[in-house]
PDB file of C-alpha atoms in Angstrom:
ATOM      1  CA  ASP A1409       0.000   0.000   0.000  1.00  0.00           C
ATOM      2  CA  GLN A1410       1.372   3.397  -0.992  1.00  0.00           C
ATOM      3  CA  GLN A1411       2.284   5.494   2.005  1.00  0.00           C
ATOM      4  CA  VAL A1412       3.087   8.634   0.019  1.00  0.00           C
ATOM      5  CA  LYS A1413       0.752   9.782  -2.734  1.00  0.00           C
ATOM      6  CA  GLN A1414       0.940  12.432  -5.395  1.00  0.00           C
ATOM      7  CA  ASN A1415      -2.448  12.441  -7.038  1.00  0.00           C
ATOM      8  CA  SER A1416      -1.681  14.928  -9.790  1.00  0.00           C
ATOM      9  CA  PRO A1417       0.518  13.357 -12.461  1.00  0.00           C
ATOM     10  CA  SER A1418       1.023  16.685 -14.205  1.00  0.00           C
ATOM     11  CA  LEU A1419       0.716  20.427 -13.758  1.00  0.00           C
ATOM     12  CA  SER A1420       1.153  23.325 -16.192  1.00  0.00           C
ATOM     13  CA  VAL A1421       1.831  26.841 -14.992  1.00  0.00           C
ATOM     14  CA  GLN A1422       2.608  30.116 -16.715  1.00  0.00           C
ATOM     15  CA  GLU A1423       6.067  31.568 -16.152  1.00  0.00           C
ATOM     16  CA  GLY A1424       6.096  33.992 -13.239  1.00  0.00           C
ATOM     17  CA  ARG A1425       3.053  32.455 -11.558  1.00  0.00           C
ATOM     18  CA  ILE A1426       2.978  30.184  -8.536  1.00  0.00           C
ATOM     19  CA  SER A1427       3.294  26.395  -8.870  1.00  0.00           C
ATOM     20  CA  ILE A1428       1.730  24.307  -6.114  1.00  0.00           C
ATOM     21  CA  LEU A1429       2.541  20.618  -5.966  1.00  0.00           C
ATOM     22  CA  ASN A1430       0.651  18.473  -3.515  1.00  0.00           C
ATOM     23  CA  CYS A1431       1.475  15.335  -1.583  1.00  0.00           C
ATOM     24  CA  ASP A1432      -0.503  13.208   0.872  1.00  0.00           C
ATOM     25  CA  TYR A1433       0.744  10.532   3.218  1.00  0.00           C
ATOM     26  CA  THR A1434      -0.833   7.853   5.363  1.00  0.00           C
ATOM     27  CA  ASN A1435       1.821   7.052   7.970  1.00  0.00           C
ATOM     28  CA  SER A1436       1.718   9.424  10.936  1.00  0.00           C
ATOM     29  CA  MET A1437       5.107   8.086  12.070  1.00  0.00           C
ATOM     30  CA  PHE A1438       6.998   9.946   9.367  1.00  0.00           C
ATOM     31  CA  ASP A1439       9.558  12.362  10.844  1.00  0.00           C
ATOM     32  CA  TYR A1440      10.831  14.064   7.714  1.00  0.00           C
ATOM     33  CA  PHE A1441       9.529  14.883   4.270  1.00  0.00           C
ATOM     34  CA  LEU A1442      11.695  15.610   1.271  1.00  0.00           C
ATOM     35  CA  TRP A1443      11.113  16.883  -2.222  1.00  0.00           C
ATOM     36  CA  TYR A1444      13.284  15.779  -5.117  1.00  0.00           C
ATOM     37  CA  LYS A1445      13.410  17.167  -8.619  1.00  0.00           C
ATOM     38  CA  LYS A1446      14.215  15.104 -11.695  1.00  0.00           C
ATOM     39  CA  TYR A1447      15.136  16.217 -15.190  1.00  0.00           C
ATOM     40  CA  PRO A1448      14.950  13.756 -18.101  1.00  0.00           C
ATOM     41  CA  ALA A1449      17.932  11.406 -18.363  1.00  0.00           C
ATOM     42  CA  GLU A1450      19.198  12.501 -14.957  1.00  0.00           C
ATOM     43  CA  GLY A1451      18.800  11.130 -11.467  1.00  0.00           C
ATOM     44  CA  PRO A1452      16.630  12.915  -8.894  1.00  0.00           C
ATOM     45  CA  THR A1453      18.253  15.729  -6.939  1.00  0.00           C
ATOM     46  CA  PHE A1454      17.298  16.807  -3.452  1.00  0.00           C
ATOM     47  CA  LEU A1455      15.393  20.087  -3.375  1.00  0.00           C
ATOM     48  CA  ILE A1456      14.012  20.887   0.069  1.00  0.00           C
ATOM     49  CA  SER A1457      12.901  19.100   3.221  1.00  0.00           C
ATOM     50  CA  ILE A1458      10.760  19.700   6.273  1.00  0.00           C
ATOM     51  CA  SER A1459      10.740  18.145   9.699  1.00  0.00           C
ATOM     52  CA  SER A1460       7.457  16.929  11.148  1.00  0.00           C
ATOM     53  CA  ILE A1461       7.857  19.414  14.016  1.00  0.00           C
ATOM     54  CA  LYS A1462       7.627  22.337  11.622  1.00  0.00           C
ATOM     55  CA  ASP A1463       4.852  23.564   9.392  1.00  0.00           C
ATOM     56  CA  LYS A1464       6.884  25.576   6.917  1.00  0.00           C
ATOM     57  CA  ASN A1465      10.348  25.616   5.421  1.00  0.00           C
ATOM     58  CA  GLU A1466      11.561  28.111   2.888  1.00  0.00           C
ATOM     59  CA  ASP A1467      14.561  28.141   0.564  1.00  0.00           C
ATOM     60  CA  GLY A1468      14.604  30.913  -1.992  1.00  0.00           C
ATOM     61  CA  ARG A1469      11.732  30.453  -4.420  1.00  0.00           C
ATOM     62  CA  PHE A1470      10.776  27.121  -2.858  1.00  0.00           C
ATOM     63  CA  THR A1471       8.573  26.727   0.206  1.00  0.00           C
ATOM     64  CA  VAL A1472       7.210  23.520   1.650  1.00  0.00           C
ATOM     65  CA  PHE A1473       4.159  23.554   3.898  1.00  0.00           C
ATOM     66  CA  LEU A1474       3.186  20.684   6.181  1.00  0.00           C
ATOM     67  CA  ASN A1475      -0.285  20.088   7.590  1.00  0.00           C
ATOM     68  CA  LYS A1476       0.088  17.137   9.953  1.00  0.00           C
ATOM     69  CA  SER A1477      -3.552  16.920  10.913  1.00  0.00           C
ATOM     70  CA  ALA A1478      -4.463  16.509   7.260  1.00  0.00           C
ATOM     71  CA  LYS A1479      -1.358  14.406   6.491  1.00  0.00           C
ATOM     72  CA  HIS A1480      -0.706  16.732   3.602  1.00  0.00           C
ATOM     73  CA  LEU A1481       2.234  18.716   2.347  1.00  0.00           C
ATOM     74  CA  SER A1482       2.712  21.036  -0.562  1.00  0.00           C
ATOM     75  CA  LEU A1483       5.609  22.555  -2.435  1.00  0.00           C
ATOM     76  CA  HIS A1484       5.216  26.127  -3.615  1.00  0.00           C
ATOM     77  CA  ILE A1485       7.457  27.570  -6.296  1.00  0.00           C
ATOM     78  CA  VAL A1486       7.198  31.290  -6.826  1.00  0.00           C
ATOM     79  CA  PRO A1487       7.864  32.750  -9.266  1.00  0.00           C
ATOM     80  CA  SER A1488       7.918  29.707 -11.535  1.00  0.00           C
ATOM     81  CA  GLN A1489      10.586  29.637 -14.220  1.00  0.00           C
ATOM     82  CA  PRO A1490      10.913  27.499 -17.374  1.00  0.00           C
ATOM     83  CA  GLY A1491      13.959  25.810 -15.828  1.00  0.00           C
ATOM     84  CA  ASP A1492      11.686  24.475 -13.080  1.00  0.00           C
ATOM     85  CA  SER A1493      10.043  22.170 -15.619  1.00  0.00           C
ATOM     86  CA  ALA A1494      10.792  18.694 -14.260  1.00  0.00           C
ATOM     87  CA  VAL A1495       9.239  15.827 -12.357  1.00  0.00           C
ATOM     88  CA  TYR A1496       8.899  16.495  -8.635  1.00  0.00           C
ATOM     89  CA  PHE A1497       8.870  13.631  -6.150  1.00  0.00           C
ATOM     90  CA  CYS A1498       7.586  13.820  -2.626  1.00  0.00           C
ATOM     91  CA  SER A1499       9.156  11.390  -0.143  1.00  0.00           C
ATOM     92  CA  ALA A1500       9.136  10.639   3.554  1.00  0.00           C
ATOM     93  CA  TYR A1501      10.968   8.654   6.182  1.00  0.00           C
ATOM     94  CA  TYR A1502      10.963   8.000   9.899  1.00  0.00           C
ATOM     95  CA  LEU A1503      14.090   8.062  11.999  1.00  0.00           C
ATOM     96  CA  GLY A1504      15.812   4.765  12.587  1.00  0.00           C
ATOM     97  CA  ALA A1505      14.412   3.102   9.485  1.00  0.00           C
ATOM     98  CA  ASN A1506      16.567   2.461   6.458  1.00  0.00           C
ATOM     99  CA  ASN A1507      13.827   3.224   4.017  1.00  0.00           C
ATOM    100  CA  LEU A1508      12.603   6.234   2.097  1.00  0.00           C
ATOM    101  CA  PHE A1509       9.061   6.206   0.701  1.00  0.00           C
ATOM    102  CA  PHE A1510       8.323   8.029  -2.533  1.00  0.00           C
ATOM    103  CA  GLY A1511       5.251   9.260  -4.330  1.00  0.00           C
ATOM    104  CA  THR A1512       4.789   8.671  -8.044  1.00  0.00           C
ATOM    105  CA  GLY A1513       5.812  12.197  -8.984  1.00  0.00           C
ATOM    106  CA  THR A1514       4.207  15.246 -10.593  1.00  0.00           C
ATOM    107  CA  ARG A1515       5.465  16.533 -13.918  1.00  0.00           C
ATOM    108  CA  LEU A1516       5.599  20.326 -13.813  1.00  0.00           C
ATOM    109  CA  THR A1517       5.663  22.290 -17.059  1.00  0.00           C
ATOM    110  CA  VAL A1518       6.325  26.008 -16.826  1.00  0.00           C
ATOM    111  CA  ILE A1519       5.180  27.742 -19.969  1.00  0.00           C
ATOM    112  CA  PRO A1520       7.267  30.745 -21.065  1.00  0.00           C
TER     113      PRO A1520
ATOM    114  CA  GLU B 165      34.108  11.578 -13.661  1.00  0.00           C
ATOM    115  CA  THR B 166      32.251  13.227 -10.849  1.00  0.00           C
ATOM    116  CA  GLY B 167      29.173  12.319  -8.839  1.00  0.00           C
ATOM    117  CA  VAL B 168      27.476   8.989  -9.386  1.00  0.00           C
ATOM    118  CA  THR B 169      27.812   7.147 -12.672  1.00  0.00           C
ATOM    119  CA  GLN B 170      25.904   4.135 -13.919  1.00  0.00           C
ATOM    120  CA  THR B 171      26.577   1.746 -16.776  1.00  0.00           C
ATOM    121  CA  PRO B 172      25.074   0.749 -19.035  1.00  0.00           C
ATOM    122  CA  ARG B 173      22.494   3.474 -19.544  1.00  0.00           C
ATOM    123  CA  HIS B 174      20.229   1.143 -21.491  1.00  0.00           C
ATOM    124  CA  LEU B 175      19.993  -2.639 -21.408  1.00  0.00           C
ATOM    125  CA  VAL B 176      17.770  -5.097 -23.225  1.00  0.00           C
ATOM    126  CA  MET B 177      17.905  -8.685 -22.066  1.00  0.00           C
ATOM    127  CA  GLY B 178      16.036 -11.927 -22.450  1.00  0.00           C
ATOM    128  CA  MET B 179      14.541 -13.788 -19.531  1.00  0.00           C
ATOM    129  CA  THR B 180      17.311 -16.400 -19.577  1.00  0.00           C
ATOM    130  CA  ASN B 181      20.188 -13.932 -19.741  1.00  0.00           C
ATOM    131  CA  LYS B 182      22.524 -12.918 -16.946  1.00  0.00           C
ATOM    132  CA  LYS B 183      23.633  -9.320 -16.843  1.00  0.00           C
ATOM    133  CA  SER B 184      25.019  -6.834 -14.348  1.00  0.00           C
ATOM    134  CA  LEU B 185      24.403  -3.169 -13.678  1.00  0.00           C
ATOM    135  CA  LYS B 186      27.303  -1.120 -12.412  1.00  0.00           C
ATOM    136  CA  CYS B 187      27.362   1.963 -10.242  1.00  0.00           C
ATOM    137  CA  GLU B 188      30.341   4.029  -9.189  1.00  0.00           C
ATOM    138  CA  GLN B 189      30.431   7.011  -6.871  1.00  0.00           C
ATOM    139  CA  HIS B 190      33.262   9.528  -6.796  1.00  0.00           C
ATOM    140  CA  LEU B 191      32.091  11.373  -3.694  1.00  0.00           C
ATOM    141  CA  GLY B 192      33.810   9.461  -0.919  1.00  0.00           C
ATOM    142  CA  HIS B 193      30.472   8.352   0.488  1.00  0.00           C
ATOM    143  CA  ASN B 194      30.010   5.373   2.777  1.00  0.00           C
ATOM    144  CA  ALA B 195      26.476   4.360   1.813  1.00  0.00           C
ATOM    145  CA  MET B 196      25.094   3.210  -1.534  1.00  0.00           C
ATOM    146  CA  TYR B 197      21.604   2.306  -2.654  1.00  0.00           C
ATOM    147  CA  TRP B 198      19.719   0.594  -5.454  1.00  0.00           C
ATOM    148  CA  TYR B 199      16.265   1.861  -6.396  1.00  0.00           C
ATOM    149  CA  LYS B 200      13.720   0.634  -8.916  1.00  0.00           C
ATOM    150  CA  GLN B 201      11.253   2.864 -10.738  1.00  0.00           C
ATOM    151  CA  SER B 202       8.581   1.039 -12.691  1.00  0.00           C
ATOM    152  CA  ALA B 203       6.150   2.853 -14.948  1.00  0.00           C
ATOM    153  CA  LYS B 204       3.451   4.680 -12.997  1.00  0.00           C
ATOM    154  CA  LYS B 205       4.791   3.368  -9.676  1.00  0.00           C
ATOM    155  CA  PRO B 206       6.737   5.112  -6.927  1.00  0.00           C
ATOM    156  CA  LEU B 207      10.469   4.876  -6.716  1.00  0.00           C
ATOM    157  CA  GLU B 208      11.196   1.822  -4.546  1.00  0.00           C
ATOM    158  CA  LEU B 209      14.277   1.332  -2.432  1.00  0.00           C
ATOM    159  CA  MET B 210      15.706  -2.135  -3.090  1.00  0.00           C
ATOM    160  CA  PHE B 211      18.993  -2.369  -1.190  1.00  0.00           C
ATOM    161  CA  VAL B 212      21.081  -0.261   1.175  1.00  0.00           C
ATOM    162  CA  TYR B 213      24.796  -0.788   1.704  1.00  0.00           C
ATOM    163  CA  SER B 214      26.915   0.786   4.385  1.00  0.00           C
ATOM    164  CA  LEU B 215      30.684   0.360   4.123  1.00  0.00           C
ATOM    165  CA  GLU B 216      30.210  -2.621   1.816  1.00  0.00           C
ATOM    166  CA  GLU B 217      27.761  -4.363   4.157  1.00  0.00           C
ATOM    167  CA  ARG B 218      24.132  -4.784   3.222  1.00  0.00           C
ATOM    168  CA  VAL B 219      21.956  -3.135   5.849  1.00  0.00           C
ATOM    169  CA  GLU B 220      18.599  -3.307   4.127  1.00  0.00           C
ATOM    170  CA  ASN B 221      16.902  -5.597   1.660  1.00  0.00           C
ATOM    171  CA  ASN B 222      13.355  -4.564   1.002  1.00  0.00           C
ATOM    172  CA  SER B 223      11.870  -7.949   0.109  1.00  0.00           C
ATOM    173  CA  VAL B 224      13.569  -8.016  -3.264  1.00  0.00           C
ATOM    174  CA  PRO B 225      13.364 -11.315  -5.217  1.00  0.00           C
ATOM    175  CA  SER B 226      16.540 -13.357  -5.304  1.00  0.00           C
ATOM    176  CA  ARG B 227      16.847 -12.919  -9.084  1.00  0.00           C
ATOM    177  CA  PHE B 228      18.316  -9.532  -8.130  1.00  0.00           C
ATOM    178  CA  SER B 229      21.677  -9.988  -6.437  1.00  0.00           C
ATOM    179  CA  PRO B 230      23.616  -6.945  -5.234  1.00  0.00           C
ATOM    180  CA  GLU B 231      27.335  -6.804  -4.680  1.00  0.00           C
ATOM    181  CA  CYS B 232      29.384  -4.061  -3.050  1.00  0.00           C
ATOM    182  CA  PRO B 233      33.103  -4.898  -3.388  1.00  0.00           C
ATOM    183  CA  ASN B 234      34.194  -1.547  -1.946  1.00  0.00           C
ATOM    184  CA  SER B 235      32.623   1.704  -0.857  1.00  0.00           C
ATOM    185  CA  SER B 236      32.872   3.226  -4.339  1.00  0.00           C
ATOM    186  CA  HIS B 237      31.310   0.459  -6.400  1.00  0.00           C
ATOM    187  CA  LEU B 238      27.938  -1.233  -6.377  1.00  0.00           C
ATOM    188  CA  PHE B 239      26.661  -3.894  -8.732  1.00  0.00           C
ATOM    189  CA  LEU B 240      23.267  -5.392  -9.344  1.00  0.00           C
ATOM    190  CA  HIS B 241      23.497  -8.851 -10.858  1.00  0.00           C
ATOM    191  CA  LEU B 242      20.434  -9.913 -12.799  1.00  0.00           C
ATOM    192  CA  HIS B 243      19.391 -13.439 -13.757  1.00  0.00           C
ATOM    193  CA  THR B 244      16.201 -15.070 -15.010  1.00  0.00           C
ATOM    194  CA  LEU B 245      14.306 -11.793 -14.896  1.00  0.00           C
ATOM    195  CA  GLN B 246      10.667 -11.371 -15.821  1.00  0.00           C
ATOM    196  CA  PRO B 247       9.159  -8.791 -18.199  1.00  0.00           C
ATOM    197  CA  GLU B 248       7.642  -6.991 -15.174  1.00  0.00           C
ATOM    198  CA  ASP B 249      11.193  -6.293 -13.999  1.00  0.00           C
ATOM    199  CA  SER B 250      11.534  -3.830 -16.851  1.00  0.00           C
ATOM    200  CA  ALA B 251      12.137  -0.491 -15.158  1.00  0.00           C
ATOM    201  CA  LEU B 252      14.582   2.316 -14.524  1.00  0.00           C
ATOM    202  CA  TYR B 253      17.188   1.227 -11.974  1.00  0.00           C
ATOM    203  CA  LEU B 254      18.771   4.059 -10.059  1.00  0.00           C
ATOM    204  CA  CYS B 255      21.845   3.988  -7.906  1.00  0.00           C
ATOM    205  CA  ALA B 256      22.507   6.561  -5.216  1.00  0.00           C
ATOM    206  CA  SER B 257      25.036   7.314  -2.521  1.00  0.00           C
ATOM    207  CA  SER B 258      25.212   9.376   0.651  1.00  0.00           C
ATOM    208  CA  GLN B 259      27.768  10.028   3.344  1.00  0.00           C
ATOM    209  CA  ASN B 260      25.989   7.730   5.784  1.00  0.00           C
ATOM    210  CA  PRO B 261      23.047   5.336   5.431  1.00  0.00           C
ATOM    211  CA  GLY B 262      19.805   7.179   5.927  1.00  0.00           C
ATOM    212  CA  SER B 263      21.209  10.604   5.039  1.00  0.00           C
ATOM    213  CA  TRP B 264      18.355  10.985   2.609  1.00  0.00           C
ATOM    214  CA  ASP B 265      18.698  14.730   2.085  1.00  0.00           C
ATOM    215  CA  GLU B 266      22.349  14.246   1.149  1.00  0.00           C
ATOM    216  CA  GLN B 267      21.658  11.516  -1.343  1.00  0.00           C
ATOM    217  CA  PHE B 268      23.138  11.813  -4.826  1.00  0.00           C
ATOM    218  CA  PHE B 269      21.575   9.783  -7.607  1.00  0.00           C
ATOM    219  CA  GLY B 270      23.065   8.424 -10.791  1.00  0.00           C
ATOM    220  CA  PRO B 271      21.234   8.850 -14.110  1.00  0.00           C
ATOM    221  CA  GLY B 272      19.868   5.310 -14.036  1.00  0.00           C
ATOM    222  CA  THR B 273      19.885   2.244 -16.260  1.00  0.00           C
ATOM    223  CA  ARG B 274      16.780   1.698 -18.359  1.00  0.00           C
ATOM    224  CA  LEU B 275      16.233  -2.069 -18.366  1.00  0.00           C
ATOM    225  CA  THR B 276      13.929  -3.886 -20.759  1.00  0.00           C
ATOM    226  CA  VAL B 277      13.294  -7.597 -20.253  1.00  0.00           C
ATOM    227  CA  LEU B 278      11.901  -9.389 -23.278  1.00  0.00           C
TER     228      LEU B 278
END
């Protein structure tokens, strides 16, 4: 059973506007959530993370919000740029476990 | 070469073949990982190695056999695979096992089993 879900396989956004990528999870034991970004023919690269004790983490144009009661997190990119076009993966883990659980990814297209 | 490299980038094999995927990291990391990404499925962690010792095996069938001869190299030996094993196989490394936000991925090997 999937513990991390990304229900939107794709998203298109105009350049300069906000991109919001969503992620839901089922396991309340998760301690950390991470977002990865993947370009074609390349491996995923780490983008931003958030601890379960926080509700927001910001890094430049990227902000991740966590709503523990809803078991939901979102990645906001503002302003969106064409170079942000990629597949974004949400993932989660709990401390002490050698496993990282991924969602299926959302393909973001930023239209110039 | 820098980062994490994987060879071959593409592989087509029959169900009776034996082949190996190779991963090499040039980052001085102590942990290495194999992941599988099937179409429309989440990325799945298969194996975790720490200093050449396997520390995690996530219920992977025995037709997948990993080998870590040293901290820089990781292999995935394949034999008698099934068509449903066709997927993108990604290797990654990090300084320590479980340092997920410090994980560097290779570009992957696209495997097709006929």
